[in-house]
Short mmCIF file of C-alpha atoms and ligand atoms in Angstrom, two decimals:
data_model
loop_
_atom_site.label_atom_id
_atom_site.label_comp_id
_atom_site.label_asym_id
_atom_site.label_seq_id
_atom_site.Cartn_x
_atom_site.Cartn_y
_atom_site.Cartn_z
CA MET A 1 111.26 -74.92 -9.80
CA ARG A 2 114.06 -73.83 -12.08
CA LYS A 3 113.43 -71.14 -14.72
CA LEU A 4 115.12 -71.00 -18.13
CA ALA A 5 115.13 -68.05 -20.56
CA VAL A 6 114.02 -69.58 -23.87
CA LYS A 7 112.71 -68.87 -27.27
CA LEU A 8 109.96 -71.23 -28.56
CA GLN A 9 109.63 -72.05 -32.22
CA GLY A 10 106.58 -73.88 -33.55
CA ILE A 11 105.24 -74.88 -30.09
CA GLN A 12 101.49 -74.29 -30.47
CA ARG A 13 100.08 -75.19 -27.04
CA ARG A 14 101.17 -75.36 -23.41
CA GLN A 15 102.71 -78.72 -22.83
CA LEU A 16 104.91 -80.81 -20.49
CA CYS A 17 107.89 -82.52 -22.06
CA ARG A 18 110.30 -85.16 -20.78
CA VAL A 19 113.91 -84.49 -21.75
CA SER A 20 115.38 -87.47 -23.62
CA THR A 21 118.17 -88.19 -26.05
CA LEU A 22 118.20 -89.39 -29.67
CA SER A 23 119.08 -92.91 -28.56
CA GLY A 24 116.83 -92.89 -25.49
CA LEU A 25 113.84 -91.86 -27.60
CA GLN A 26 113.68 -95.24 -29.20
CA GLN A 27 112.99 -96.94 -25.87
CA GLU A 28 111.00 -94.13 -24.20
CA TRP A 29 108.72 -92.92 -26.96
CA GLU A 30 104.98 -93.18 -26.27
CA PRO A 31 102.20 -91.48 -28.20
CA ASP A 32 100.73 -89.76 -25.11
CA LEU A 33 103.92 -88.19 -23.84
CA ASN A 34 105.90 -85.21 -25.18
CA PHE A 35 109.67 -85.26 -25.56
CA LEU A 36 112.35 -82.60 -25.80
CA VAL A 37 115.61 -83.82 -27.28
CA PRO A 38 118.81 -81.73 -27.24
CA ALA A 39 120.53 -81.56 -30.66
CA SER A 40 124.09 -80.28 -30.72
CA SER A 41 124.90 -80.74 -34.43
CA GLN A 42 123.22 -80.43 -37.82
CA GLU A 43 123.37 -84.22 -38.13
CA GLU A 44 121.48 -84.79 -34.87
CA LEU A 45 118.94 -82.23 -35.87
CA ARG A 46 118.49 -83.90 -39.24
CA GLN A 47 117.90 -87.25 -37.49
CA LEU A 48 115.25 -85.66 -35.25
CA GLU A 49 113.55 -84.01 -38.20
CA THR A 50 113.46 -87.40 -39.97
CA LEU A 51 111.75 -88.87 -36.93
CA THR A 52 109.10 -86.14 -36.75
CA GLN A 53 108.43 -86.44 -40.52
CA ALA A 54 107.93 -90.17 -39.92
CA GLY A 55 105.12 -89.37 -37.51
CA LEU A 56 106.65 -88.66 -34.10
CA SER A 57 104.77 -85.38 -33.80
CA ASN A 58 105.29 -85.17 -30.02
CA VAL A 59 109.01 -84.40 -30.19
CA ALA A 60 110.70 -81.00 -30.09
CA ALA A 61 114.37 -80.21 -30.39
CA TYR A 62 116.35 -78.31 -27.80
CA LEU A 63 119.01 -76.08 -29.37
CA SER A 64 121.70 -74.06 -27.62
CA ASP A 65 121.27 -70.29 -27.90
CA SER A 66 125.06 -69.99 -28.16
CA ASP A 67 125.11 -71.81 -31.56
CA ALA A 68 123.23 -69.76 -34.16
CA THR A 69 124.27 -72.14 -36.99
CA LEU A 70 121.59 -74.71 -36.04
CA GLN A 71 118.37 -73.84 -37.85
CA SER A 72 115.43 -76.13 -37.13
CA ALA A 73 112.48 -76.90 -39.41
CA MET A 74 110.77 -78.80 -36.55
CA PRO A 75 109.31 -77.42 -33.28
CA ALA A 76 112.23 -76.33 -31.14
CA VAL A 77 113.16 -74.66 -27.88
CA ILE A 78 116.23 -72.42 -28.01
CA GLY A 79 117.80 -71.91 -24.61
CA PRO A 80 120.99 -71.86 -22.59
CA PRO A 81 123.39 -74.74 -23.13
CA ASP A 82 123.98 -77.47 -20.57
CA SER A 83 120.94 -76.48 -18.53
CA LEU A 84 118.87 -79.67 -18.97
CA GLU A 85 119.36 -83.14 -17.52
CA GLN A 86 118.00 -86.34 -18.94
CA ALA A 87 114.50 -87.12 -17.67
CA ASP A 88 113.86 -83.51 -16.60
CA ILE A 89 110.25 -82.55 -17.04
CA ILE A 90 109.81 -79.08 -18.47
CA THR A 91 106.74 -76.87 -19.12
CA LEU A 92 106.58 -74.94 -22.37
CA THR A 93 104.05 -72.07 -22.77
CA PRO A 94 103.60 -70.38 -26.15
CA GLY A 95 104.16 -66.62 -25.87
CA SER A 96 106.29 -67.02 -22.75
CA LYS A 97 109.99 -66.16 -22.67
CA HIS A 98 110.60 -68.70 -19.92
CA ALA A 99 110.31 -72.48 -19.52
CA HIS A 100 110.19 -74.15 -16.14
CA ILE A 101 111.86 -77.33 -15.05
CA ILE A 102 109.19 -78.74 -12.77
CA TYR A 103 110.82 -82.11 -12.09
CA ARG A 104 114.42 -83.19 -11.99
CA GLN A 105 115.14 -86.86 -11.36
CA SER A 106 118.50 -86.20 -9.64
CA ASP A 107 116.92 -83.96 -6.96
CA LEU A 108 116.37 -85.37 -3.48
CA HIS A 109 112.97 -83.70 -3.09
CA HIS A 110 110.19 -83.93 -5.65
CA SER A 111 106.84 -82.25 -5.48
CA LEU A 112 103.79 -81.63 -7.59
CA PHE A 113 101.81 -78.39 -7.29
CA LEU A 114 98.05 -78.86 -7.29
CA THR A 115 96.51 -75.43 -6.65
CA ASN A 116 97.33 -71.96 -5.50
CA ARG A 117 93.98 -71.54 -3.79
CA CYS A 118 93.72 -71.93 0.00
CA ASN A 119 91.06 -71.71 2.68
CA SER A 120 93.58 -70.47 5.29
CA TYR A 121 95.69 -67.34 5.24
CA CYS A 122 98.66 -68.20 7.37
CA LEU A 123 100.80 -65.37 8.75
CA MET A 124 104.02 -66.96 7.28
CA CYS A 125 102.62 -68.51 4.08
CA SER A 126 105.46 -68.91 1.65
CA GLN A 127 103.13 -69.09 -1.32
CA PRO A 128 100.42 -66.48 -0.80
CA PRO A 129 97.14 -67.91 -2.16
CA THR A 130 95.10 -66.56 -5.05
CA GLN A 131 91.39 -66.98 -5.65
CA HIS A 132 91.21 -67.60 -9.43
CA ASP A 133 90.20 -70.97 -10.83
CA ASP A 134 93.36 -72.97 -11.38
CA SER A 135 91.71 -76.39 -11.68
CA TRP A 136 93.76 -76.93 -14.90
CA LEU A 137 96.68 -77.65 -12.58
CA VAL A 138 95.10 -81.05 -11.74
CA GLY A 139 95.33 -82.02 -15.37
CA GLU A 140 98.95 -80.90 -15.42
CA ALA A 141 99.71 -82.87 -12.26
CA LEU A 142 98.31 -85.99 -13.91
CA GLN A 143 100.51 -85.25 -16.99
CA LEU A 144 103.55 -84.81 -14.73
CA ALA A 145 102.88 -88.21 -13.12
CA ARG A 146 102.78 -89.82 -16.55
CA HIS A 147 106.01 -88.07 -17.70
CA ILE A 148 108.12 -89.22 -14.72
CA LYS A 149 110.56 -91.74 -16.19
CA THR A 150 111.86 -93.43 -12.99
CA SER A 151 109.63 -93.61 -9.98
CA PRO A 152 111.07 -91.47 -7.14
CA PRO A 153 111.23 -92.87 -3.62
CA LEU A 154 109.16 -89.94 -2.36
CA LEU A 155 106.81 -87.54 -4.09
CA GLY A 156 105.01 -84.64 -2.39
CA ILE A 157 101.80 -82.90 -3.40
CA SER A 158 101.45 -79.34 -2.24
CA GLY A 159 99.53 -76.08 -2.90
CA GLY A 160 97.74 -73.93 -1.83
CA GLU A 161 95.37 -76.37 -0.18
CA PRO A 162 95.20 -79.65 -2.20
CA LEU A 163 91.92 -80.72 -0.61
CA LEU A 164 90.22 -77.83 -2.46
CA ALA A 165 90.66 -79.94 -5.59
CA GLY A 166 87.95 -82.17 -4.05
CA THR A 167 87.54 -85.62 -5.56
CA ALA A 168 90.00 -84.71 -8.38
CA LEU A 169 92.68 -85.16 -5.75
CA ARG A 170 91.66 -88.80 -5.50
CA GLU A 171 92.26 -89.18 -9.24
CA VAL A 172 95.75 -87.74 -8.82
CA ILE A 173 96.50 -90.06 -5.84
CA ASP A 174 95.18 -93.12 -7.69
CA THR A 175 97.14 -92.27 -10.85
CA ILE A 176 100.41 -91.79 -8.98
CA GLN A 177 99.93 -95.02 -6.95
CA ASP A 178 99.05 -96.93 -10.10
CA LEU A 179 102.02 -95.58 -12.20
CA HIS A 180 104.55 -95.45 -9.35
CA PRO A 181 103.57 -98.11 -6.82
CA GLN A 182 106.99 -97.97 -5.16
CA THR A 183 106.76 -94.23 -4.52
CA CYS A 184 105.81 -92.99 -1.03
CA LEU A 185 103.27 -90.18 -1.47
CA GLU A 186 103.14 -87.21 0.88
CA ILE A 187 100.42 -84.52 0.81
CA LEU A 188 100.76 -81.19 2.53
CA THR A 189 97.28 -80.06 3.66
CA ASN A 190 95.78 -78.00 6.47
CA GLY A 191 93.37 -80.97 6.88
CA ARG A 192 90.33 -78.74 7.53
CA LEU A 193 88.19 -80.20 4.77
CA PHE A 194 88.60 -83.68 6.21
CA SER A 195 85.98 -82.47 8.75
CA GLN A 196 83.47 -82.94 5.89
CA ALA A 197 82.63 -86.69 6.02
CA PRO A 198 81.60 -87.18 2.36
CA LEU A 199 84.85 -85.68 1.05
CA ALA A 200 86.95 -87.55 3.62
CA GLN A 201 85.25 -90.77 2.58
CA ALA A 202 85.80 -90.10 -1.13
CA LEU A 203 89.48 -89.30 -0.67
CA LEU A 204 90.50 -91.86 1.96
CA GLN A 205 88.33 -94.92 1.49
CA ASP A 206 90.15 -97.94 -0.03
CA LEU A 207 93.38 -96.20 -1.03
CA ALA A 208 95.75 -98.63 -2.74
CA GLN A 209 98.39 -97.60 -0.20
CA PRO A 210 98.35 -95.18 2.71
CA VAL A 211 99.41 -91.60 1.96
CA ARG A 212 101.48 -89.61 4.42
CA TRP A 213 99.60 -86.46 5.39
CA LEU A 214 101.59 -83.42 6.43
CA VAL A 215 99.28 -81.22 8.59
CA PRO A 216 100.26 -77.95 10.26
CA LEU A 217 99.17 -77.39 13.84
CA TYR A 218 100.19 -74.08 15.43
CA GLY A 219 98.61 -74.05 18.82
CA HIS A 220 97.15 -76.04 21.68
CA ALA A 221 93.97 -73.99 21.54
CA ASP A 222 91.84 -72.12 19.00
CA PHE A 223 93.01 -68.64 20.00
CA LEU A 224 96.52 -69.40 18.77
CA HIS A 225 96.03 -71.76 15.82
CA ASP A 226 93.14 -69.67 14.37
CA PHE A 227 95.30 -66.52 14.76
CA VAL A 228 98.30 -68.01 12.96
CA VAL A 229 96.20 -69.35 10.08
CA GLN A 230 93.98 -66.26 10.12
CA SER A 231 90.82 -68.38 9.92
CA PRO A 232 88.25 -68.62 12.74
CA GLY A 233 87.13 -72.23 13.34
CA ALA A 234 90.28 -73.73 11.76
CA PHE A 235 91.51 -75.33 15.02
CA GLU A 236 88.30 -77.35 15.51
CA GLN A 237 88.24 -78.39 11.82
CA THR A 238 91.88 -79.35 11.83
CA LEU A 239 91.46 -81.56 14.93
CA GLU A 240 88.44 -83.17 13.37
CA GLY A 241 90.48 -83.73 10.19
CA LEU A 242 93.31 -85.34 12.19
CA LEU A 243 90.90 -87.70 13.96
CA THR A 244 89.39 -88.62 10.59
CA LEU A 245 92.86 -89.44 9.18
CA GLN A 246 93.43 -91.62 12.22
CA ASP A 247 90.08 -93.38 11.59
CA PHE A 248 91.33 -94.22 8.09
CA GLN A 249 94.68 -95.31 9.50
CA GLN A 250 96.66 -92.78 7.53
CA PRO A 251 100.13 -91.77 8.75
CA ILE A 252 100.32 -88.14 9.83
CA GLN A 253 103.26 -85.75 10.23
CA LEU A 254 102.27 -82.66 12.23
CA ARG A 255 104.09 -79.52 11.13
CA ILE A 256 104.87 -76.66 13.47
CA VAL A 257 106.47 -73.55 11.95
CA LEU A 258 108.67 -71.79 14.50
CA ILE A 259 107.46 -68.21 14.45
CA GLU A 260 107.23 -66.04 17.55
CA PRO A 261 103.60 -66.66 18.70
CA VAL A 262 104.14 -70.42 18.23
CA LEU A 263 107.47 -70.50 20.01
CA ARG A 264 105.93 -68.74 22.99
CA GLU A 265 103.52 -71.60 23.45
CA LEU A 266 105.62 -74.38 22.00
CA SER A 267 105.90 -76.37 25.24
CA GLU A 268 102.07 -76.25 25.71
CA LEU A 269 101.54 -77.33 22.09
CA CYS A 270 103.92 -80.27 22.36
CA HIS A 271 102.30 -81.39 25.65
CA PHE A 272 98.91 -81.07 23.90
CA ILE A 273 100.11 -83.30 21.03
CA ALA A 274 101.63 -85.88 23.41
CA ARG A 275 98.39 -86.00 25.47
CA ASN A 276 95.72 -85.78 22.74
CA LEU A 277 97.28 -86.80 19.41
CA PRO A 278 99.74 -89.56 20.36
CA PHE A 279 98.87 -91.46 17.22
CA VAL A 280 100.73 -89.05 14.92
CA GLN A 281 103.68 -90.66 13.27
CA GLN A 282 106.01 -87.64 13.63
CA VAL A 283 106.10 -83.94 14.52
CA ALA A 284 108.20 -81.64 12.38
CA LEU A 285 109.49 -78.46 14.02
CA MET A 286 110.31 -76.22 11.12
CA GLY A 287 112.27 -73.01 10.57
CA CYS A 288 110.24 -70.26 8.92
CA GLU A 289 110.86 -69.67 5.18
CA PRO A 290 111.59 -65.92 4.83
CA ILE A 291 109.41 -65.26 1.81
CA GLY A 292 105.76 -64.44 0.96
CA PHE A 293 103.58 -63.36 3.83
CA ALA A 294 106.43 -63.99 6.32
CA LEU A 295 108.13 -60.88 4.92
CA ALA A 296 104.90 -58.86 5.37
CA ASN A 297 104.53 -60.17 8.93
CA ARG A 298 108.20 -59.89 9.79
CA ASP A 299 107.53 -58.65 13.34
CA LEU A 300 105.89 -62.02 14.14
CA CYS A 301 107.89 -64.36 11.88
CA GLU A 302 111.50 -63.27 12.19
CA VAL A 303 113.18 -65.01 15.07
CA ASP A 304 116.70 -65.83 16.06
CA LEU A 305 116.33 -69.49 16.97
CA ARG A 306 119.26 -69.37 19.36
CA ALA A 307 117.23 -67.01 21.53
CA TRP A 308 114.55 -69.68 21.85
CA GLN A 309 116.62 -72.65 22.94
CA GLN A 310 114.72 -73.19 26.20
CA GLU A 311 111.44 -73.37 24.33
CA LEU A 312 112.84 -75.70 21.72
CA LEU A 313 114.27 -78.02 24.37
CA ALA A 314 111.07 -77.94 26.44
CA GLY A 315 108.97 -78.82 23.35
CA ALA A 316 111.34 -81.63 22.32
CA THR A 317 111.33 -83.02 25.86
CA ALA A 318 107.46 -83.04 26.03
CA LEU A 319 107.35 -84.96 22.73
CA ARG A 320 110.09 -87.40 23.76
CA ARG A 321 108.33 -88.11 27.09
CA GLY A 322 105.07 -88.69 25.17
CA HIS A 323 106.88 -91.09 22.84
CA VAL A 324 106.07 -88.91 19.86
CA PRO A 325 108.93 -88.91 17.36
CA TYR A 326 110.04 -85.48 16.11
CA VAL A 327 112.42 -83.93 13.64
CA LEU A 328 113.74 -80.39 13.08
CA MET A 329 113.60 -79.09 9.54
CA ASN A 330 114.95 -75.96 7.81
CA THR A 331 117.03 -75.28 10.93
CA PRO A 332 120.84 -74.87 10.48
CA LEU A 333 122.72 -76.72 13.14
CA CYS A 334 124.40 -73.53 14.39
CA ALA A 335 120.91 -72.19 15.25
CA LEU A 336 120.11 -75.17 17.52
CA PRO A 337 121.12 -76.32 20.98
CA GLU A 338 123.66 -79.13 20.59
CA GLU A 339 121.24 -81.65 22.21
CA LEU A 340 118.96 -81.25 19.21
CA TRP A 341 121.60 -81.68 16.45
CA PRO A 342 120.86 -85.39 15.99
CA ASP A 343 117.22 -84.57 15.34
CA ALA A 344 117.88 -81.95 12.65
CA HIS A 345 117.34 -82.99 9.03
CA ARG A 346 118.82 -81.64 5.80
CA SER A 347 115.40 -80.73 4.57
CA ILE A 348 115.54 -77.72 2.26
CA SER A 349 114.88 -78.73 -1.40
CA ASP A 350 118.02 -78.73 -3.53
CA TRP A 351 116.96 -75.87 -5.81
CA LYS A 352 116.26 -73.49 -2.97
CA GLN A 353 119.10 -74.37 -0.58
CA VAL A 354 122.34 -72.34 -0.15
CA TYR A 355 125.14 -72.00 2.42
CA ALA A 356 126.53 -68.71 3.78
CA PRO A 357 130.20 -67.77 3.29
CA GLU A 358 130.73 -68.69 7.01
CA CYS A 359 129.74 -72.29 6.21
CA GLN A 360 132.91 -72.92 4.20
CA ASP A 361 134.89 -73.74 7.34
CA CYS A 362 132.11 -75.59 9.09
CA ALA A 363 132.74 -79.17 10.15
CA VAL A 364 129.08 -80.21 9.85
CA GLN A 365 128.13 -78.69 6.54
CA SER A 366 127.38 -82.04 4.94
CA SER A 367 124.62 -82.72 7.49
CA CYS A 368 123.29 -79.21 7.81
CA SER A 369 120.09 -77.93 6.14
CA GLY A 370 121.82 -74.66 5.29
CA LEU A 371 119.67 -71.66 4.40
CA PHE A 372 116.85 -70.81 2.02
CA ALA A 373 118.25 -69.24 -1.09
CA TRP A 374 116.21 -66.07 -0.54
CA HIS A 375 117.35 -65.49 3.06
CA GLU A 376 119.12 -62.27 1.94
CA ARG A 377 115.78 -60.66 1.08
CA GLY A 378 114.51 -61.76 4.56
CA TRP A 379 116.66 -62.96 7.40
CA LYS A 380 118.84 -65.78 8.61
CA PRO A 381 117.49 -68.09 11.38
CA THR A 382 120.39 -67.01 13.52
CA ALA A 383 123.83 -65.40 13.16
CA ILE A 384 125.59 -68.12 11.14
CA LYS A 385 128.70 -69.39 12.90
CA ALA A 386 130.87 -72.27 11.67
CA ILE A 387 131.05 -75.31 13.99
CA SER A 388 134.51 -76.64 14.66
CA MET A 389 135.70 -80.28 15.05
CA ARG A 390 136.56 -79.40 18.68
CA GLN A 391 132.89 -78.48 19.38
CA ILE A 392 131.81 -81.83 17.96
CA HIS A 393 134.31 -83.80 20.04
CA GLU A 394 133.21 -81.91 23.20
CA GLN A 395 129.64 -82.76 22.41
CA ILE A 396 130.41 -86.47 21.94
CA HIS A 397 132.48 -86.83 25.09
S1 LIG B 1 127.87 -72.60 9.68
FE1 LIG B 1 126.65 -73.10 7.92
S2 LIG B 1 126.96 -75.31 7.61
FE2 LIG B 1 127.65 -74.81 9.68
S3 LIG B 1 125.90 -75.22 10.99
FE3 LIG B 1 125.81 -73.03 10.45
S4 LIG B 1 124.53 -72.96 8.61
FE4 LIG B 1 125.16 -75.06 8.86
#
C-alpha cells in the first residue's frame, strides 16, 4: 500500500475513489462509484467544476501541491505531482494528512485486506493482529471490488484471518466472482475455522468458481505447529480445515515460512505432506518477512538460508518424490542452493520489493525475488552476493 501526503478540501466522508481523466470520465462514470481526476490547468479544473455543477457529485479534483495557482471550488485532494496512475484506487479519510493507494492496476500482485483480527498469534506474523471490531473493512473490500476498472488475472484476499468475517466473506467472494469472472481469487487463511461444518458449508457450497486457498502449515505434529502459531489445538483444526477444503474440491497451496524451528523439522514436515496431504496443489516454501512479530522473535526467525541448504534440499526432495509441486518464495537466488534456483519465484509484491547495491552486477536479477524493502530494519536472508554469468554456465553444463 502506497501512502501519499495530501490535503483534503471539501471531502466530507471516508471514501474510495478510482483515478480517471477528464476524457475517461465520460465512459467510466457510474453513480455508485467515486472518481478522482487530476487537473493540471485552470481550464481543466473549470471543466471538472462544470461537470460537478451538472450533477456529478461523486467526482473530486486532484491538484498538484507544487502549483499554488490552482484554486478549486469543488472537492479536491492536493498532493504530490505525478504520484497517481490511471485506474489507481485511493482511500481518502477526512481529517487525515495521508491518502493510501490501495490498488494499482499496473502492479503484478493485487490484494484486498479484509480484517486485522486473527485467531492465531504466529511468531513471525508480519501484520500483528488487533482485537477491535473492523468489520467495516468488509464494506470497503466490496467497494474496492466495484472500483476495479480492469479485472486483474489474480486477486488475493488477506488479513488477519479472513474467515473471522464469517459469512460476509462469502458475499465478498460472490461479488468478486460476479464482477470479475476472469480473475483467479486466492485467500490467505489459517483454515482453522473450516473445522466448523456450518461455516465451511456457508463459505464453500456452490461457489461459482473454485477459490485457491493459501494455508500455512508449520509442523508435522501439534507440538511444532501450535508453538509457531502460538495457539493450542491449531494443528488439529488446520488439518480438519484442509480435509474440508479437499471435500469441497478447492485448490490448496500450503505455506511454510522458513524460520528456525520450522527449518529444523522441514524434512519431516515435507514427508508428512507427501504422505498425508498429497491432494494439495502446491507447497510454498517462503522466506520470512523481517517485520512485525518476526522482529520481536528475532532469535527464532532470523536465519541465513545458506546455512540451511541441506534442510531445504531434503524438504524439496521429499515433496518431489511425493509428486507434490512446490515453489520457493521471498528467497533471493543467492540464498539458495543452485539446484533450487528453477523453483524460486519472483514473489515479493512490487511496492515492497527492493534490491541491494550488490545486485547491480548480478546476472540473474531479472528473475530474482530480491529483498523486502524493510530488510534494513531487520535482516537479509543471507549475505547478498551477485551471481556471475560463469556460475550460471557452470550450473547448466
Ligand atoms: S545478488 Fe541480488 S539479484 Fe542477485 S541473486 Fe542475490 S539478491 Fe538476487
